mmCIF file of C-alpha atoms in Angstrom:
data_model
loop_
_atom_site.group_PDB
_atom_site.id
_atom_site.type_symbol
_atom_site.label_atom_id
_atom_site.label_comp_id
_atom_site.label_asym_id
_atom_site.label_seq_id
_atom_site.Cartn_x
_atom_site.Cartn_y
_atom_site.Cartn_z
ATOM 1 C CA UNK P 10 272.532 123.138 8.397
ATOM 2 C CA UNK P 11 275.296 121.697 6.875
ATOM 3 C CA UNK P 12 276.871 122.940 3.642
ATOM 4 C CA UNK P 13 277.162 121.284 0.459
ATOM 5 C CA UNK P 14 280.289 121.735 -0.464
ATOM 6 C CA UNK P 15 282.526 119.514 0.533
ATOM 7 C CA UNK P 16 284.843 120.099 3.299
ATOM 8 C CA UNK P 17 288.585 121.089 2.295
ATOM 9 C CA UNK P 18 291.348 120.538 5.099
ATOM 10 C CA UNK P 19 294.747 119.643 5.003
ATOM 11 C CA UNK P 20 295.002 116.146 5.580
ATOM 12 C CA UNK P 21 296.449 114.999 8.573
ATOM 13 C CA UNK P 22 300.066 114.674 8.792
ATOM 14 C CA UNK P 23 300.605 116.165 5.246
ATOM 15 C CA UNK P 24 303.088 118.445 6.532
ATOM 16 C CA UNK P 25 305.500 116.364 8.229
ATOM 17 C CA UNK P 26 305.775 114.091 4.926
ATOM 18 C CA UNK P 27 306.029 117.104 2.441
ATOM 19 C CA UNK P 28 308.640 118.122 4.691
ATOM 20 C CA UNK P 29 310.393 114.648 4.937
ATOM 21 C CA UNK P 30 310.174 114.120 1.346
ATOM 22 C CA UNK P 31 311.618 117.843 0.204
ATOM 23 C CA UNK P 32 314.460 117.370 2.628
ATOM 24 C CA UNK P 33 317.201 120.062 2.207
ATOM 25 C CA UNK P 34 315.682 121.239 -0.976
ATOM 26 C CA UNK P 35 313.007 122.614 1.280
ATOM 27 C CA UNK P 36 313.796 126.344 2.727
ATOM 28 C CA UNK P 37 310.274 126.741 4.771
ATOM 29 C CA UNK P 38 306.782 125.134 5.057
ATOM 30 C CA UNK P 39 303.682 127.177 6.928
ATOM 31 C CA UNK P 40 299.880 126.715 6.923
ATOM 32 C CA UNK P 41 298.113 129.404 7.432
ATOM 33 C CA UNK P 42 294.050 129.935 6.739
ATOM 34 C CA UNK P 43 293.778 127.006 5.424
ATOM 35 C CA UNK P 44 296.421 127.013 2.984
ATOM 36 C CA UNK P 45 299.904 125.255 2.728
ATOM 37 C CA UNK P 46 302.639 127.397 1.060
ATOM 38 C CA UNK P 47 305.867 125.491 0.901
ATOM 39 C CA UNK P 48 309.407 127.600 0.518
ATOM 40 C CA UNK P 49 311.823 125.635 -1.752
ATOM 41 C CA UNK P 50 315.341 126.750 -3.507
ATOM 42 C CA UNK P 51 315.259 127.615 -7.250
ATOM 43 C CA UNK P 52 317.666 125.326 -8.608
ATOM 44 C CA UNK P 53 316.219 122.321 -6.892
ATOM 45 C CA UNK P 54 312.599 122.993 -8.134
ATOM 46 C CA UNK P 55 312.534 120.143 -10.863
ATOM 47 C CA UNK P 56 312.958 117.349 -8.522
ATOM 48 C CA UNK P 57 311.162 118.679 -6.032
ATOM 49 C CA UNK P 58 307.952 118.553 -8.495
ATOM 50 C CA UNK P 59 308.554 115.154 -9.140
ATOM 51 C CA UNK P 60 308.440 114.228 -5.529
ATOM 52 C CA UNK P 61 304.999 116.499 -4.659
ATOM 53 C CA UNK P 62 303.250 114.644 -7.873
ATOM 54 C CA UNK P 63 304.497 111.011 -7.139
ATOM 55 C CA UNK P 64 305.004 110.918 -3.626
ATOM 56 C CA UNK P 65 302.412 113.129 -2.339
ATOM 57 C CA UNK P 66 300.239 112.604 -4.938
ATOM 58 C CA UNK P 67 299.693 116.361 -6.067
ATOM 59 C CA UNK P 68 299.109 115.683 -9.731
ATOM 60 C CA UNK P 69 298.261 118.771 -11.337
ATOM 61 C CA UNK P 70 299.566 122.215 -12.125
ATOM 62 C CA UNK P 71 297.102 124.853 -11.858
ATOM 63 C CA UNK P 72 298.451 128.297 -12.268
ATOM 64 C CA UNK P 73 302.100 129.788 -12.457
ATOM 65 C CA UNK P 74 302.085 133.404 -11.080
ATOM 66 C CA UNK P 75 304.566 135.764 -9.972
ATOM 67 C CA UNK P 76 305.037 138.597 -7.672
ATOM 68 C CA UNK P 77 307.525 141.427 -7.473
ATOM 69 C CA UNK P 78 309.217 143.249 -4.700
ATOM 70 C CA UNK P 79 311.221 145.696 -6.012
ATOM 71 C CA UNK P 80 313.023 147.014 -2.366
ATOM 72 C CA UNK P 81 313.938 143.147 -2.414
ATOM 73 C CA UNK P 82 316.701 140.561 -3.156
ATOM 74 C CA UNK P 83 316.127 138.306 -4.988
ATOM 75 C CA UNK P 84 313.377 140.356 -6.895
ATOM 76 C CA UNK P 85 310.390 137.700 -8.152
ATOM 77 C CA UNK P 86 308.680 135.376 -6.617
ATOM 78 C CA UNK P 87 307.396 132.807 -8.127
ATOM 79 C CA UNK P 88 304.397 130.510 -6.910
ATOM 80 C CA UNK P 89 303.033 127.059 -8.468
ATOM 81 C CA UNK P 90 299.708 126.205 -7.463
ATOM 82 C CA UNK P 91 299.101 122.437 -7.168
ATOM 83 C CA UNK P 92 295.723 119.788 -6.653
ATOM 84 C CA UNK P 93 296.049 116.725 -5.396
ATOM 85 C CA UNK P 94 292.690 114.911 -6.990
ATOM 86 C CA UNK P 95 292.808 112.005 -4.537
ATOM 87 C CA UNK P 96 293.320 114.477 -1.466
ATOM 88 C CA UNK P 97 290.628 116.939 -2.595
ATOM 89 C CA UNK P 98 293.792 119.244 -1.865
ATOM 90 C CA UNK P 99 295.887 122.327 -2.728
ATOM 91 C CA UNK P 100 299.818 123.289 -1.916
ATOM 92 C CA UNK P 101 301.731 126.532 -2.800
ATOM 93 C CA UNK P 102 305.014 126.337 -3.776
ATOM 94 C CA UNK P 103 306.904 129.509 -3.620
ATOM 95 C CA UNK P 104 310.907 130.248 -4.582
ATOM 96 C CA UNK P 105 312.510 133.390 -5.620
ATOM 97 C CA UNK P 106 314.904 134.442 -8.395
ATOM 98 C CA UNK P 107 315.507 137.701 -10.320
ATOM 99 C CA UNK P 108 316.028 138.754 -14.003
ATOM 100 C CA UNK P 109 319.418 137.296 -14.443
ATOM 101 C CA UNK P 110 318.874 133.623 -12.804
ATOM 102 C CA UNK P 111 316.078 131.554 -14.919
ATOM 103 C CA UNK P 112 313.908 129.911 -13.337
ATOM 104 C CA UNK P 113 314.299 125.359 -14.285
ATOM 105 C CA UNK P 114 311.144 125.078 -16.965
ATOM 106 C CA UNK P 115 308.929 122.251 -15.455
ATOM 107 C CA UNK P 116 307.196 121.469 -18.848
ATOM 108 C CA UNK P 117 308.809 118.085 -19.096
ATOM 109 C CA UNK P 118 306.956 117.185 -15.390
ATOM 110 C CA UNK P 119 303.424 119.551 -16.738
ATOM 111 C CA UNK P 120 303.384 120.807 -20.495
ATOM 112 C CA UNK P 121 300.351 122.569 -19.525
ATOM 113 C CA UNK P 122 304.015 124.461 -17.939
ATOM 114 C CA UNK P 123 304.852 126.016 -21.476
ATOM 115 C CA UNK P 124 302.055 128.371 -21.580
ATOM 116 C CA UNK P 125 302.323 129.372 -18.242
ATOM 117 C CA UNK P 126 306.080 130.048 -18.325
ATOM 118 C CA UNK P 127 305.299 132.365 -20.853
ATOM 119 C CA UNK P 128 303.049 134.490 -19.447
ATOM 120 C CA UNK P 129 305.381 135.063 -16.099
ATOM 121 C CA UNK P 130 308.077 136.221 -18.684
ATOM 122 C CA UNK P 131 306.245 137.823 -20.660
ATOM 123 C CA UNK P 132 304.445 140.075 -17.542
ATOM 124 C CA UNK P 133 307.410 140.023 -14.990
ATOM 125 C CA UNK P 134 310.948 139.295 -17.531
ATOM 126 C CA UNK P 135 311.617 136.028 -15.663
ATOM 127 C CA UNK P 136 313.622 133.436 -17.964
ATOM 128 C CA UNK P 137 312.527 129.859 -17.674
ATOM 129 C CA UNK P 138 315.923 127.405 -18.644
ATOM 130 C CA UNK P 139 314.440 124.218 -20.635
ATOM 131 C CA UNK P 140 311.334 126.053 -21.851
ATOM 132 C CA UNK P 141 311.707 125.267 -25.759
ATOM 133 C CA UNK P 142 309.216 128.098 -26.965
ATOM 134 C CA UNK P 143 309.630 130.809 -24.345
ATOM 135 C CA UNK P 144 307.931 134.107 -26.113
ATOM 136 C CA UNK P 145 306.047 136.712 -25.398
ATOM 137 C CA UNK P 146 302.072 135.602 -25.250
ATOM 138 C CA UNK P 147 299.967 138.359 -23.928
ATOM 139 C CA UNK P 148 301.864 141.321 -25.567
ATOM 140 C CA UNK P 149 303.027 141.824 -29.097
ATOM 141 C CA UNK P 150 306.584 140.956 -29.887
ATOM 142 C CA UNK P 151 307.578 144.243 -30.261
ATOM 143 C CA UNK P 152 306.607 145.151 -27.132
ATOM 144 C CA UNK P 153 309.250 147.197 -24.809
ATOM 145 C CA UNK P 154 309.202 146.282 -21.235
ATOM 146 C CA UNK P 155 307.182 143.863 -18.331
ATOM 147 C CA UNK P 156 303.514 145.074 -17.502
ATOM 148 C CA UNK P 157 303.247 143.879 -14.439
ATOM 149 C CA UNK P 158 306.457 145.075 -12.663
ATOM 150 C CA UNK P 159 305.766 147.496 -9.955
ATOM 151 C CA UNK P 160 307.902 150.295 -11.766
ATOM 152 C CA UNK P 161 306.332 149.708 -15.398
ATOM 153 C CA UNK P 162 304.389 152.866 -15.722
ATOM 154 C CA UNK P 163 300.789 152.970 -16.134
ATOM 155 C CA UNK P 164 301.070 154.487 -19.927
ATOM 156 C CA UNK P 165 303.644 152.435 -21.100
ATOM 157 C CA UNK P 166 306.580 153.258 -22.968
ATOM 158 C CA UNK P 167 305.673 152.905 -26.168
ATOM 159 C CA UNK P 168 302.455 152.873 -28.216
ATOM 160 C CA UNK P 169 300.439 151.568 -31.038
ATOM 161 C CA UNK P 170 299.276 153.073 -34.220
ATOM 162 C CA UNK P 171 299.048 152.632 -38.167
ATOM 163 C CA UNK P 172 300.750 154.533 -40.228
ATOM 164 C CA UNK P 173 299.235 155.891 -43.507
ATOM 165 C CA UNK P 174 302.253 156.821 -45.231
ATOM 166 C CA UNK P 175 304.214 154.096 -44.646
ATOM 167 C CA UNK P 176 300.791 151.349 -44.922
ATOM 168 C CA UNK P 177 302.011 149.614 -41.998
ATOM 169 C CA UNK P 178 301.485 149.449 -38.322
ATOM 170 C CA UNK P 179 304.152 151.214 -36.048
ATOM 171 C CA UNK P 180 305.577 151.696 -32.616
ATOM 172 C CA UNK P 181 306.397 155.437 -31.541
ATOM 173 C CA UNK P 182 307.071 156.732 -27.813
ATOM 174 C CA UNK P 183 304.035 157.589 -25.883
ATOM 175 C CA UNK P 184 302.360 160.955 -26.450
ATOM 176 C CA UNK P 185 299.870 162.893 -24.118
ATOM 177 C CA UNK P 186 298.780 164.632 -26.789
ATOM 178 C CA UNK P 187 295.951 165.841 -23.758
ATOM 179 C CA UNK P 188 296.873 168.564 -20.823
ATOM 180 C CA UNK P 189 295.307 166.387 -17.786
ATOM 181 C CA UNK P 190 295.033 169.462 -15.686
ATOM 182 C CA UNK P 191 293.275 171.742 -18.399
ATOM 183 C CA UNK P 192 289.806 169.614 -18.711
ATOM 184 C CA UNK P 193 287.098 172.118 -19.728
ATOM 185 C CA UNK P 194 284.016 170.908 -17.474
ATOM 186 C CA UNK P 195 281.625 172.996 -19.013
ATOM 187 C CA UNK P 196 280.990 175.416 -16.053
ATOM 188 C CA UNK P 197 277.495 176.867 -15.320
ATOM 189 C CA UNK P 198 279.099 179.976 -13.877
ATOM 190 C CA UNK P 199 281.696 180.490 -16.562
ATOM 191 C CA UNK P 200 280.211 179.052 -19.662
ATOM 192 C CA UNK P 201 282.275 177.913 -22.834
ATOM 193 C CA UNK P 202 284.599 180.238 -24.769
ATOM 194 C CA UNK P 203 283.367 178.308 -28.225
ATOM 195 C CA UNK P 204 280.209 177.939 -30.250
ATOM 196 C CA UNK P 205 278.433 174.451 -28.923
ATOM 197 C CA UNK P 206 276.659 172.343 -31.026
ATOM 198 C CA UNK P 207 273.601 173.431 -32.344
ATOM 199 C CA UNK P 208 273.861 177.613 -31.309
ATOM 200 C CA UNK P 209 275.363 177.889 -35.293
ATOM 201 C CA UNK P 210 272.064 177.475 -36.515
ATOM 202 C CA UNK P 211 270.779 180.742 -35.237
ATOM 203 C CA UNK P 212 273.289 182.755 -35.895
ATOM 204 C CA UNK P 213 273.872 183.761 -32.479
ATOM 205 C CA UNK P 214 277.492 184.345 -30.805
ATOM 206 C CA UNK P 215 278.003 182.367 -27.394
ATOM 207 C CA UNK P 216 280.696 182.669 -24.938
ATOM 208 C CA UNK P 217 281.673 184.690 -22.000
ATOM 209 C CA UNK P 218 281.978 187.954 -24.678
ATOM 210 C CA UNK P 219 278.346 187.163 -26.329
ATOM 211 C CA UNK P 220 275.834 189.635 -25.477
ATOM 212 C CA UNK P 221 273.162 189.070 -22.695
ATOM 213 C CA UNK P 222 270.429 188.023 -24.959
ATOM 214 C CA UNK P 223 267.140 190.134 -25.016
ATOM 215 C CA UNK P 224 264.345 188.966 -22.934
ATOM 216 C CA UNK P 225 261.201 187.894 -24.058
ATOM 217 C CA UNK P 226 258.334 189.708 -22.606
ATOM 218 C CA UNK P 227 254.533 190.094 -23.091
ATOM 219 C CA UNK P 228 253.698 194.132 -23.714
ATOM 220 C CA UNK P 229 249.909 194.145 -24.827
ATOM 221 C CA UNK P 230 246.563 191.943 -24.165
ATOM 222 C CA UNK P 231 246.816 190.755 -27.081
ATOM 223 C CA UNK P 232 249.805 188.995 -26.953
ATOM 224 C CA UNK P 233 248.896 187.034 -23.740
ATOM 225 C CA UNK P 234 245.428 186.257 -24.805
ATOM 226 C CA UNK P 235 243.632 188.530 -22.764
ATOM 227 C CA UNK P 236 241.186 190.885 -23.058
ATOM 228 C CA UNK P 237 237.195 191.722 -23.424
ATOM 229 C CA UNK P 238 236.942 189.008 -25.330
ATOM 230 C CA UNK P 239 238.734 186.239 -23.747
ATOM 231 C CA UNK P 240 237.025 187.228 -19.939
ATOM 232 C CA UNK P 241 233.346 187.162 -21.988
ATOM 233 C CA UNK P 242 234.335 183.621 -22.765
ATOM 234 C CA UNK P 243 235.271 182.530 -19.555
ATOM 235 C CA UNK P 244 231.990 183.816 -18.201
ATOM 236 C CA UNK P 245 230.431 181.485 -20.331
ATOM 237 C CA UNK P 246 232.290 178.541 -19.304
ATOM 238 C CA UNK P 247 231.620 178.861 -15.613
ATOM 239 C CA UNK P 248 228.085 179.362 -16.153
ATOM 240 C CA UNK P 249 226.775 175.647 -15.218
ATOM 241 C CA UNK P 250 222.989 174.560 -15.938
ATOM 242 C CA UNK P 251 221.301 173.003 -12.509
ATOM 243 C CA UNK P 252 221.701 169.172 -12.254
ATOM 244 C CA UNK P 253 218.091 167.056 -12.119
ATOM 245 C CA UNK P 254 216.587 165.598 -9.017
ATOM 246 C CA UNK P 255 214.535 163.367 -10.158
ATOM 247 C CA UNK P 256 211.261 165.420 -8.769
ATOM 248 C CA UNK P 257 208.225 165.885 -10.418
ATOM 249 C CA UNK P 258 206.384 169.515 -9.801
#
């Protein structure tokens, strides 16, 4: 049974001319599971574009993403993903820079470009040269530091909150206002050293220094129901009348 999807393959010889056309500007080219991820140098990234949309017919700029690896150098990676619509076909391309070397904006090959600039240097501090609106998009503009960098920590640096005397909404260094290795679980065997919710209403102290409360027990017949009485009147109850046959005497 075949599938209905349909089938996605490099096409055949689409290596050797992405590597003819790229030339020197071209560092490395591999295929691996499918997938063609194509090494270039930063500087020459612009014209290499145009050559991958107009003479290899990839016309379209998915996604701009980045990766860090912060034991290397250069730092960043960046990776453009690319469709060809008349090849039913996707490329990588991959080069790597760090903080203090931008990155050539493609947004006057893709505008789509702008947008996606931003959100590398806004998550991994990667300048874009030739990007004409390069700000912050996922964070606020007062935000200190790169999310996705692999030594932003978890909690942040800073954090959010609104200020009633001042009427305005403020950034202040992050607080762990909670001990994380004091949690109080509640502990069957222990018990709580505070009044839960609910044991106010009776007056009653709780804790590990309340009092064992008094038990509740049953002393006289009375009080359980028994008695004279109560085994006269089950007597009665098991006393069934005879069911009818049917038979005539």
């Amino acid at each position: 049974m075949t599938h209905s999807a349909p089938l996605i393959k490099t096409p055949d010889g689409m290596i050797e001319v992405i590597s003819k056309v790229l030339g020197q500007h071209m560092v490395s080219i591999e295929e691996a599971n499918g997938e063609v991820a194509v090494h270039i140098h930063r500087d020459a990234l612009v014209e290499c574009m145009l050559q991958l949309r107009d003479a290899c017919e990839y016309q379209q700029l998915m996604e701009i993403a980045g990766v860090d690896w912060p034991d290397r150098d250069p730092r960043f990676e960046i990776v453009y993903c690319l469709l060809s619509l008349t090849k039913n076909h996707r490329i990588r391309v991959h080069l790597t820079t760090n903080e203090d070397h931008p990155v050539p904006s493609v947004t006057s090959i893709w505008p789509v470009a702008g947008w996606l600039e931003r959100e590398v240097f806004d998550m991994y501090g990667v300048l874009f040269s030739g990007n004409a609106d390069l700000r912050r998009i996922l964070t606020d503009y007062g935000f200190s530091g790169h999310p996705q960098r692999k030594d932003f920590p978890l909690s942040g640096y800073v954090e959010l909150r609104y200020s009633e005397e001042e009427k305005r909404v403020k950034y202040e260094p992050v607080q762990l206002a909670q001990d994380f290795r004091n949690f109080d679980f509640l502990s069957p065997w222990e018990g709580a050293d505070y009044v839960l919710p609910g044991d106010e209403k009776n007056g009653e102290a709780t804790g590990n220094n309340a009092p064992p409360p008094t038990p509740k027990t049953t002393d006289t017949a009375t009080q359980t129901g028994a008695g004279k009485a109560a085994n006269k009147e089950a007597v009665k109850r098991s006393v069934r009348k005879p069911k009818a046959t049917g038979d005539k005497a």
